[in-house]
Amino acid sequence: DTAVSQTPKYLVTQMGNDKSIKCEQNLGHDTMYWYKQDSKKFLKIMFSYNNKELIINETVPNRFSPKSPDKAHLNLHINSLELGDSAVYFCASSQVYGRGQTYEQYFGPGTRLTVT
Amino acid sequence: AQTVTQSQPEMSVQEAETVTLSCTYDTSESNYYLFWYKQPPSRQMILVIRQEAYKQQNATENRFSVNFQKAAKSFSLKISDSQLGDTAMYFCAFMRQTGANNLFFGTGTRLTVIP
């Protein structure tokens, strides 16, 4: 069983389009994250949600909007895509509070976004 | 702000030999966690080993071990008996114990195991 899944794994789109990346975790974790890995392989946090509440919102353009319909899902919507948005986007999850607390983050397989 | 530095962009090692990857970090926190993640060509991020800052004993996971020097803010990864499957990017990462618990990553070290 896949612990953290992302769809799609590859996404090729044109500048100006709007696209979404979906993430689901079946680990029962209370916190989910989006990280961006740029062309130089550097990974940086974008957002963090705990029980559907936004916890971390790093300096990312307003064109990026995370949405958490429930604590098992954290989707990333990107408006008006730009060439510089091309990257690999990783979703991750962890249990931060309460029973089963762990500081380990489990990552999804990543979504390679290419904007042409 | 937390920063993580990996000073070795690329390294190589002969199969069955031992290699050490370096990592230093900067923080004013006293309680935190440190991690090494592996990213093979498949792109999947895989947790290799973790260390709690309050533990003096260095973590070990099979062929992987760390040398954690809290005063020096150093956290190196030693891979013993290197195998071809160890070829990957290795990322050192830092996490605060309290507050926002996102990972701060280093820039990575690309390790190639040579047959």
PDB file of C-alpha atoms in Angstrom:
ATOM      1  CA  ASP A   1       0.000   0.000   0.000  1.00  0.00           C
ATOM      2  CA  THR A   2       1.297   3.404  -0.953  1.00  0.00           C
ATOM      3  CA  ALA A   3       1.764   5.616   2.115  1.00  0.00           C
ATOM      4  CA  VAL A   4       1.902   9.017   0.416  1.00  0.00           C
ATOM      5  CA  SER A   5       0.705   9.250  -3.158  1.00  0.00           C
ATOM      6  CA  GLN A   6       0.727  12.104  -5.627  1.00  0.00           C
ATOM      7  CA  THR A   7      -1.010  12.561  -8.948  1.00  0.00           C
ATOM      8  CA  PRO A   8       0.083  13.142 -11.553  1.00  0.00           C
ATOM      9  CA  LYS A   9       3.747  12.081 -11.494  1.00  0.00           C
ATOM     10  CA  TYR A  10       4.475  14.103 -14.598  1.00  0.00           C
ATOM     11  CA  LEU A  11       2.760  17.268 -15.752  1.00  0.00           C
ATOM     12  CA  VAL A  12       3.632  19.186 -18.897  1.00  0.00           C
ATOM     13  CA  THR A  13       1.706  22.356 -19.559  1.00  0.00           C
ATOM     14  CA  GLN A  14       1.959  25.740 -21.209  1.00  0.00           C
ATOM     15  CA  MET A  15       2.572  29.100 -19.643  1.00  0.00           C
ATOM     16  CA  GLY A  16      -0.545  30.777 -18.373  1.00  0.00           C
ATOM     17  CA  ASN A  17      -2.438  27.581 -17.657  1.00  0.00           C
ATOM     18  CA  ASP A  18      -3.871  26.577 -14.277  1.00  0.00           C
ATOM     19  CA  LYS A  19      -3.045  23.146 -12.898  1.00  0.00           C
ATOM     20  CA  SER A  20      -3.479  21.091  -9.734  1.00  0.00           C
ATOM     21  CA  ILE A  21      -1.414  18.406  -8.054  1.00  0.00           C
ATOM     22  CA  LYS A  22      -3.142  16.053  -5.662  1.00  0.00           C
ATOM     23  CA  CYS A  23      -1.682  14.394  -2.593  1.00  0.00           C
ATOM     24  CA  GLU A  24      -3.138  11.730  -0.345  1.00  0.00           C
ATOM     25  CA  GLN A  25      -1.689   9.945   2.669  1.00  0.00           C
ATOM     26  CA  ASN A  26      -3.078   6.792   4.246  1.00  0.00           C
ATOM     27  CA  LEU A  27      -0.866   6.887   7.337  1.00  0.00           C
ATOM     28  CA  GLY A  28      -3.389   8.698   9.520  1.00  0.00           C
ATOM     29  CA  HIS A  29      -0.943  11.582   9.997  1.00  0.00           C
ATOM     30  CA  ASP A  30      -2.158  14.989  11.144  1.00  0.00           C
ATOM     31  CA  THR A  31       0.300  17.170   9.221  1.00  0.00           C
ATOM     32  CA  MET A  32       1.053  17.449   5.526  1.00  0.00           C
ATOM     33  CA  TYR A  33       3.594  19.473   3.595  1.00  0.00           C
ATOM     34  CA  TRP A  34       4.502  20.666   0.124  1.00  0.00           C
ATOM     35  CA  TYR A  35       8.163  21.009  -0.806  1.00  0.00           C
ATOM     36  CA  LYS A  36       9.639  22.305  -4.054  1.00  0.00           C
ATOM     37  CA  GLN A  37      12.828  20.872  -5.552  1.00  0.00           C
ATOM     38  CA  ASP A  38      14.398  23.176  -8.111  1.00  0.00           C
ATOM     39  CA  SER A  39      16.617  22.343 -11.057  1.00  0.00           C
ATOM     40  CA  LYS A  40      19.688  22.333  -8.808  1.00  0.00           C
ATOM     41  CA  LYS A  41      18.022  19.732  -6.580  1.00  0.00           C
ATOM     42  CA  PHE A  42      17.510  22.165  -3.698  1.00  0.00           C
ATOM     43  CA  LEU A  43      14.470  21.316  -1.577  1.00  0.00           C
ATOM     44  CA  LYS A  44      12.501  23.998   0.203  1.00  0.00           C
ATOM     45  CA  ILE A  45       9.275  24.018   2.199  1.00  0.00           C
ATOM     46  CA  MET A  46       6.315  25.768   0.629  1.00  0.00           C
ATOM     47  CA  PHE A  47       3.337  24.988   2.882  1.00  0.00           C
ATOM     48  CA  SER A  48       2.384  22.945   5.897  1.00  0.00           C
ATOM     49  CA  TYR A  49      -1.094  22.009   7.068  1.00  0.00           C
ATOM     50  CA  ASN A  50      -2.074  20.507  10.402  1.00  0.00           C
ATOM     51  CA  ASN A  51      -5.597  19.049  10.577  1.00  0.00           C
ATOM     52  CA  LYS A  52      -6.659  21.170   7.613  1.00  0.00           C
ATOM     53  CA  GLU A  53      -5.212  24.380   9.102  1.00  0.00           C
ATOM     54  CA  LEU A  54      -2.412  26.277   7.410  1.00  0.00           C
ATOM     55  CA  ILE A  55       0.668  26.264   9.642  1.00  0.00           C
ATOM     56  CA  ILE A  56       3.508  27.276   7.366  1.00  0.00           C
ATOM     57  CA  ASN A  57       3.227  29.548   4.368  1.00  0.00           C
ATOM     58  CA  GLU A  58       6.660  30.356   3.071  1.00  0.00           C
ATOM     59  CA  THR A  59       7.252  33.156   0.655  1.00  0.00           C
ATOM     60  CA  VAL A  60       5.697  31.730  -2.465  1.00  0.00           C
ATOM     61  CA  PRO A  61       3.725  33.597  -5.120  1.00  0.00           C
ATOM     62  CA  ASN A  62      -0.003  34.002  -4.510  1.00  0.00           C
ATOM     63  CA  ARG A  63      -0.521  31.940  -7.643  1.00  0.00           C
ATOM     64  CA  PHE A  64       0.139  28.889  -5.458  1.00  0.00           C
ATOM     65  CA  SER A  65      -2.808  27.925  -3.295  1.00  0.00           C
ATOM     66  CA  PRO A  66      -2.910  24.807  -1.150  1.00  0.00           C
ATOM     67  CA  LYS A  67      -6.211  23.232  -0.238  1.00  0.00           C
ATOM     68  CA  SER A  68      -6.835  20.593   2.398  1.00  0.00           C
ATOM     69  CA  PRO A  69     -10.339  19.102   2.172  1.00  0.00           C
ATOM     70  CA  ASP A  70      -9.537  16.707   5.008  1.00  0.00           C
ATOM     71  CA  LYS A  71      -6.464  15.728   6.943  1.00  0.00           C
ATOM     72  CA  ALA A  72      -5.606  12.925   4.513  1.00  0.00           C
ATOM     73  CA  HIS A  73      -5.443  15.213   1.476  1.00  0.00           C
ATOM     74  CA  LEU A  74      -3.432  18.286   0.586  1.00  0.00           C
ATOM     75  CA  ASN A  75      -3.741  19.553  -2.961  1.00  0.00           C
ATOM     76  CA  LEU A  76      -1.684  22.238  -4.632  1.00  0.00           C
ATOM     77  CA  HIS A  77      -3.295  24.519  -7.179  1.00  0.00           C
ATOM     78  CA  ILE A  78      -1.167  26.766  -9.348  1.00  0.00           C
ATOM     79  CA  ASN A  79      -2.636  29.621 -11.371  1.00  0.00           C
ATOM     80  CA  SER A  80      -1.089  31.337 -14.388  1.00  0.00           C
ATOM     81  CA  LEU A  81       1.867  28.995 -14.641  1.00  0.00           C
ATOM     82  CA  GLU A  82       5.259  30.504 -15.422  1.00  0.00           C
ATOM     83  CA  LEU A  83       8.461  28.991 -16.801  1.00  0.00           C
ATOM     84  CA  GLY A  84      10.095  29.374 -13.377  1.00  0.00           C
ATOM     85  CA  ASP A  85       7.501  27.094 -11.823  1.00  0.00           C
ATOM     86  CA  SER A  86       9.114  24.124 -13.538  1.00  0.00           C
ATOM     87  CA  ALA A  87      10.348  21.888 -10.714  1.00  0.00           C
ATOM     88  CA  VAL A  88       9.620  18.706  -8.830  1.00  0.00           C
ATOM     89  CA  TYR A  89       6.970  19.127  -6.150  1.00  0.00           C
ATOM     90  CA  PHE A  90       6.944  16.747  -3.202  1.00  0.00           C
ATOM     91  CA  CYS A  91       4.161  16.109  -0.776  1.00  0.00           C
ATOM     92  CA  ALA A  92       5.024  14.724   2.670  1.00  0.00           C
ATOM     93  CA  SER A  93       3.247  13.844   5.885  1.00  0.00           C
ATOM     94  CA  SER A  94       4.039  13.295   9.552  1.00  0.00           C
ATOM     95  CA  GLN A  95       2.305  12.862  12.892  1.00  0.00           C
ATOM     96  CA  VAL A  96       3.189  15.929  14.911  1.00  0.00           C
ATOM     97  CA  TYR A  97       0.797  15.840  17.859  1.00  0.00           C
ATOM     98  CA  GLY A  98      -0.736  13.279  20.166  1.00  0.00           C
ATOM     99  CA  ARG A  99      -0.695   9.525  19.925  1.00  0.00           C
ATOM    100  CA  GLY A 100       1.824   8.134  17.502  1.00  0.00           C
ATOM    101  CA  GLN A 101       3.803  11.361  17.418  1.00  0.00           C
ATOM    102  CA  THR A 102       6.798  11.070  15.153  1.00  0.00           C
ATOM    103  CA  TYR A 103       9.083  13.670  13.735  1.00  0.00           C
ATOM    104  CA  GLU A 104       9.766  11.615  10.633  1.00  0.00           C
ATOM    105  CA  GLN A 105       8.343  12.868   7.383  1.00  0.00           C
ATOM    106  CA  TYR A 106       7.240  10.449   4.706  1.00  0.00           C
ATOM    107  CA  PHE A 107       7.468  11.686   1.147  1.00  0.00           C
ATOM    108  CA  GLY A 108       5.394  11.042  -1.915  1.00  0.00           C
ATOM    109  CA  PRO A 109       7.035  10.118  -5.225  1.00  0.00           C
ATOM    110  CA  GLY A 110       7.082  13.712  -6.456  1.00  0.00           C
ATOM    111  CA  THR A 111       5.453  15.456  -9.406  1.00  0.00           C
ATOM    112  CA  ARG A 112       7.698  16.757 -12.133  1.00  0.00           C
ATOM    113  CA  LEU A 113       6.098  19.908 -13.505  1.00  0.00           C
ATOM    114  CA  THR A 114       7.367  21.241 -16.808  1.00  0.00           C
ATOM    115  CA  VAL A 115       6.075  24.568 -18.053  1.00  0.00           C
ATOM    116  CA  THR A 116       6.703  25.314 -21.722  1.00  0.00           C
TER     117      THR A 116
ATOM    118  CA  ALA B   1      17.200  31.036  10.699  1.00  0.00           C
ATOM    119  CA  GLN B   2      18.416  27.506  10.234  1.00  0.00           C
ATOM    120  CA  THR B   3      20.949  26.732   7.540  1.00  0.00           C
ATOM    121  CA  VAL B   4      22.369  23.397   6.486  1.00  0.00           C
ATOM    122  CA  THR B   5      25.623  23.147   4.532  1.00  0.00           C
ATOM    123  CA  GLN B   6      26.884  20.199   2.533  1.00  0.00           C
ATOM    124  CA  SER B   7      30.306  21.140   1.213  1.00  0.00           C
ATOM    125  CA  GLN B   8      30.788  18.138  -1.072  1.00  0.00           C
ATOM    126  CA  PRO B   9      28.674  18.467  -4.229  1.00  0.00           C
ATOM    127  CA  GLU B  10      29.930  15.136  -5.588  1.00  0.00           C
ATOM    128  CA  MET B  11      31.733  12.118  -4.218  1.00  0.00           C
ATOM    129  CA  SER B  12      32.604   8.671  -5.444  1.00  0.00           C
ATOM    130  CA  VAL B  13      33.576   5.453  -3.702  1.00  0.00           C
ATOM    131  CA  GLN B  14      34.608   1.997  -4.775  1.00  0.00           C
ATOM    132  CA  GLU B  15      32.138  -0.764  -4.133  1.00  0.00           C
ATOM    133  CA  ALA B  16      32.652  -2.343  -0.696  1.00  0.00           C
ATOM    134  CA  GLU B  17      34.641   0.642   0.560  1.00  0.00           C
ATOM    135  CA  THR B  18      33.619   3.217   3.165  1.00  0.00           C
ATOM    136  CA  VAL B  19      32.690   6.820   2.469  1.00  0.00           C
ATOM    137  CA  THR B  20      31.805   9.758   4.706  1.00  0.00           C
ATOM    138  CA  LEU B  21      29.527  12.603   3.680  1.00  0.00           C
ATOM    139  CA  SER B  22      29.837  15.902   5.541  1.00  0.00           C
ATOM    140  CA  CYS B  23      27.124  18.170   6.881  1.00  0.00           C
ATOM    141  CA  THR B  24      27.211  21.215   9.105  1.00  0.00           C
ATOM    142  CA  TYR B  25      24.313  23.291  10.318  1.00  0.00           C
ATOM    143  CA  ASP B  26      23.675  26.554  12.052  1.00  0.00           C
ATOM    144  CA  THR B  27      20.949  27.066  14.628  1.00  0.00           C
ATOM    145  CA  SER B  28      20.268  28.795  17.917  1.00  0.00           C
ATOM    146  CA  GLU B  29      17.921  25.983  18.981  1.00  0.00           C
ATOM    147  CA  SER B  30      19.038  23.533  21.642  1.00  0.00           C
ATOM    148  CA  ASN B  31      16.557  20.779  20.814  1.00  0.00           C
ATOM    149  CA  TYR B  32      16.190  19.545  17.272  1.00  0.00           C
ATOM    150  CA  TYR B  33      16.412  16.566  14.958  1.00  0.00           C
ATOM    151  CA  LEU B  34      18.812  15.781  12.157  1.00  0.00           C
ATOM    152  CA  PHE B  35      18.251  13.494   9.208  1.00  0.00           C
ATOM    153  CA  TRP B  36      19.922  12.053   6.169  1.00  0.00           C
ATOM    154  CA  TYR B  37      17.667  11.418   3.182  1.00  0.00           C
ATOM    155  CA  LYS B  38      18.614   9.498   0.065  1.00  0.00           C
ATOM    156  CA  GLN B  39      17.230  10.342  -3.365  1.00  0.00           C
ATOM    157  CA  PRO B  40      18.062   7.715  -6.002  1.00  0.00           C
ATOM    158  CA  PRO B  41      17.400   8.298  -9.707  1.00  0.00           C
ATOM    159  CA  SER B  42      13.821   7.167  -9.092  1.00  0.00           C
ATOM    160  CA  ARG B  43      13.352  10.551  -7.365  1.00  0.00           C
ATOM    161  CA  GLN B  44      11.818   9.033  -4.226  1.00  0.00           C
ATOM    162  CA  MET B  45      12.982  10.635  -0.978  1.00  0.00           C
ATOM    163  CA  ILE B  46      14.020   7.869   1.416  1.00  0.00           C
ATOM    164  CA  LEU B  47      14.873   8.408   5.064  1.00  0.00           C
ATOM    165  CA  VAL B  48      18.268   6.843   5.779  1.00  0.00           C
ATOM    166  CA  ILE B  49      18.934   7.755   9.389  1.00  0.00           C
ATOM    167  CA  ARG B  50      17.860  10.193  12.084  1.00  0.00           C
ATOM    168  CA  GLN B  51      19.434  11.678  15.186  1.00  0.00           C
ATOM    169  CA  GLU B  52      17.842  13.425  18.133  1.00  0.00           C
ATOM    170  CA  ALA B  53      20.021  16.286  19.366  1.00  0.00           C
ATOM    171  CA  TYR B  54      19.474  15.370  23.018  1.00  0.00           C
ATOM    172  CA  LYS B  55      20.996  11.926  22.467  1.00  0.00           C
ATOM    173  CA  GLN B  56      24.746  11.709  22.790  1.00  0.00           C
ATOM    174  CA  GLN B  57      24.945   8.280  21.215  1.00  0.00           C
ATOM    175  CA  ASN B  58      25.427   8.326  17.468  1.00  0.00           C
ATOM    176  CA  ALA B  59      22.626   6.715  15.455  1.00  0.00           C
ATOM    177  CA  THR B  60      23.302   3.567  13.445  1.00  0.00           C
ATOM    178  CA  GLU B  61      21.184   1.793  10.841  1.00  0.00           C
ATOM    179  CA  ASN B  62      22.883  -1.277   9.405  1.00  0.00           C
ATOM    180  CA  ARG B  63      25.678   0.010   7.117  1.00  0.00           C
ATOM    181  CA  PHE B  64      24.823   3.657   7.828  1.00  0.00           C
ATOM    182  CA  SER B  65      26.055   5.542  10.854  1.00  0.00           C
ATOM    183  CA  VAL B  66      26.453   9.162  11.823  1.00  0.00           C
ATOM    184  CA  ASN B  67      29.043  11.192  13.672  1.00  0.00           C
ATOM    185  CA  PHE B  68      27.061  13.813  15.543  1.00  0.00           C
ATOM    186  CA  GLN B  69      29.108  16.589  17.100  1.00  0.00           C
ATOM    187  CA  LYS B  70      26.622  18.969  18.732  1.00  0.00           C
ATOM    188  CA  ALA B  71      29.123  21.586  19.854  1.00  0.00           C
ATOM    189  CA  ALA B  72      30.667  21.736  16.413  1.00  0.00           C
ATOM    190  CA  LYS B  73      27.209  21.547  14.747  1.00  0.00           C
ATOM    191  CA  SER B  74      28.411  18.747  12.569  1.00  0.00           C
ATOM    192  CA  PHE B  75      26.468  15.690  11.384  1.00  0.00           C
ATOM    193  CA  SER B  76      28.358  13.435   8.993  1.00  0.00           C
ATOM    194  CA  LEU B  77      27.095  10.207   7.417  1.00  0.00           C
ATOM    195  CA  LYS B  78      29.311   7.158   7.085  1.00  0.00           C
ATOM    196  CA  ILE B  79      28.369   4.445   4.625  1.00  0.00           C
ATOM    197  CA  SER B  80      30.226   1.190   5.129  1.00  0.00           C
ATOM    198  CA  ASP B  81      30.571  -1.617   2.584  1.00  0.00           C
ATOM    199  CA  SER B  82      29.206   0.630  -0.167  1.00  0.00           C
ATOM    200  CA  GLN B  83      26.873  -1.014  -2.635  1.00  0.00           C
ATOM    201  CA  LEU B  84      25.861  -0.043  -6.154  1.00  0.00           C
ATOM    202  CA  GLY B  85      22.377   0.684  -4.869  1.00  0.00           C
ATOM    203  CA  ASP B  86      23.787   3.422  -2.649  1.00  0.00           C
ATOM    204  CA  THR B  87      24.346   5.584  -5.728  1.00  0.00           C
ATOM    205  CA  ALA B  88      22.079   8.578  -5.123  1.00  0.00           C
ATOM    206  CA  MET B  89      21.820  12.169  -3.970  1.00  0.00           C
ATOM    207  CA  TYR B  90      22.132  12.443  -0.208  1.00  0.00           C
ATOM    208  CA  PHE B  91      20.518  15.306   1.648  1.00  0.00           C
ATOM    209  CA  CYS B  92      21.218  16.371   5.193  1.00  0.00           C
ATOM    210  CA  ALA B  93      18.188  17.959   6.888  1.00  0.00           C
ATOM    211  CA  PHE B  94      17.393  19.803  10.111  1.00  0.00           C
ATOM    212  CA  MET B  95      14.107  20.087  11.994  1.00  0.00           C
ATOM    213  CA  ARG B  96      13.278  22.125  15.087  1.00  0.00           C
ATOM    214  CA  GLN B  97      11.734  20.175  17.929  1.00  0.00           C
ATOM    215  CA  THR B  98       9.193  22.890  18.748  1.00  0.00           C
ATOM    216  CA  GLY B  99       7.209  25.197  16.565  1.00  0.00           C
ATOM    217  CA  ALA B 100       7.051  24.770  12.817  1.00  0.00           C
ATOM    218  CA  ASN B 101       8.464  21.347  12.076  1.00  0.00           C
ATOM    219  CA  ASN B 102       9.346  21.567   8.440  1.00  0.00           C
ATOM    220  CA  LEU B 103      12.666  20.228   7.203  1.00  0.00           C
ATOM    221  CA  PHE B 104      15.539  22.508   6.244  1.00  0.00           C
ATOM    222  CA  PHE B 105      17.659  20.776   3.629  1.00  0.00           C
ATOM    223  CA  GLY B 106      21.262  21.068   2.556  1.00  0.00           C
ATOM    224  CA  THR B 107      22.162  21.317  -1.111  1.00  0.00           C
ATOM    225  CA  GLY B 108      22.931  17.617  -1.381  1.00  0.00           C
ATOM    226  CA  THR B 109      25.888  15.395  -2.212  1.00  0.00           C
ATOM    227  CA  ARG B 110      25.776  13.220  -5.293  1.00  0.00           C
ATOM    228  CA  LEU B 111      27.362   9.885  -4.421  1.00  0.00           C
ATOM    229  CA  THR B 112      28.465   7.448  -7.092  1.00  0.00           C
ATOM    230  CA  VAL B 113      29.472   3.906  -6.165  1.00  0.00           C
ATOM    231  CA  ILE B 114      31.951   2.549  -8.674  1.00  0.00           C
ATOM    232  CA  PRO B 115      31.914  -1.197  -9.406  1.00  0.00           C
TER     233      PRO B 115
END
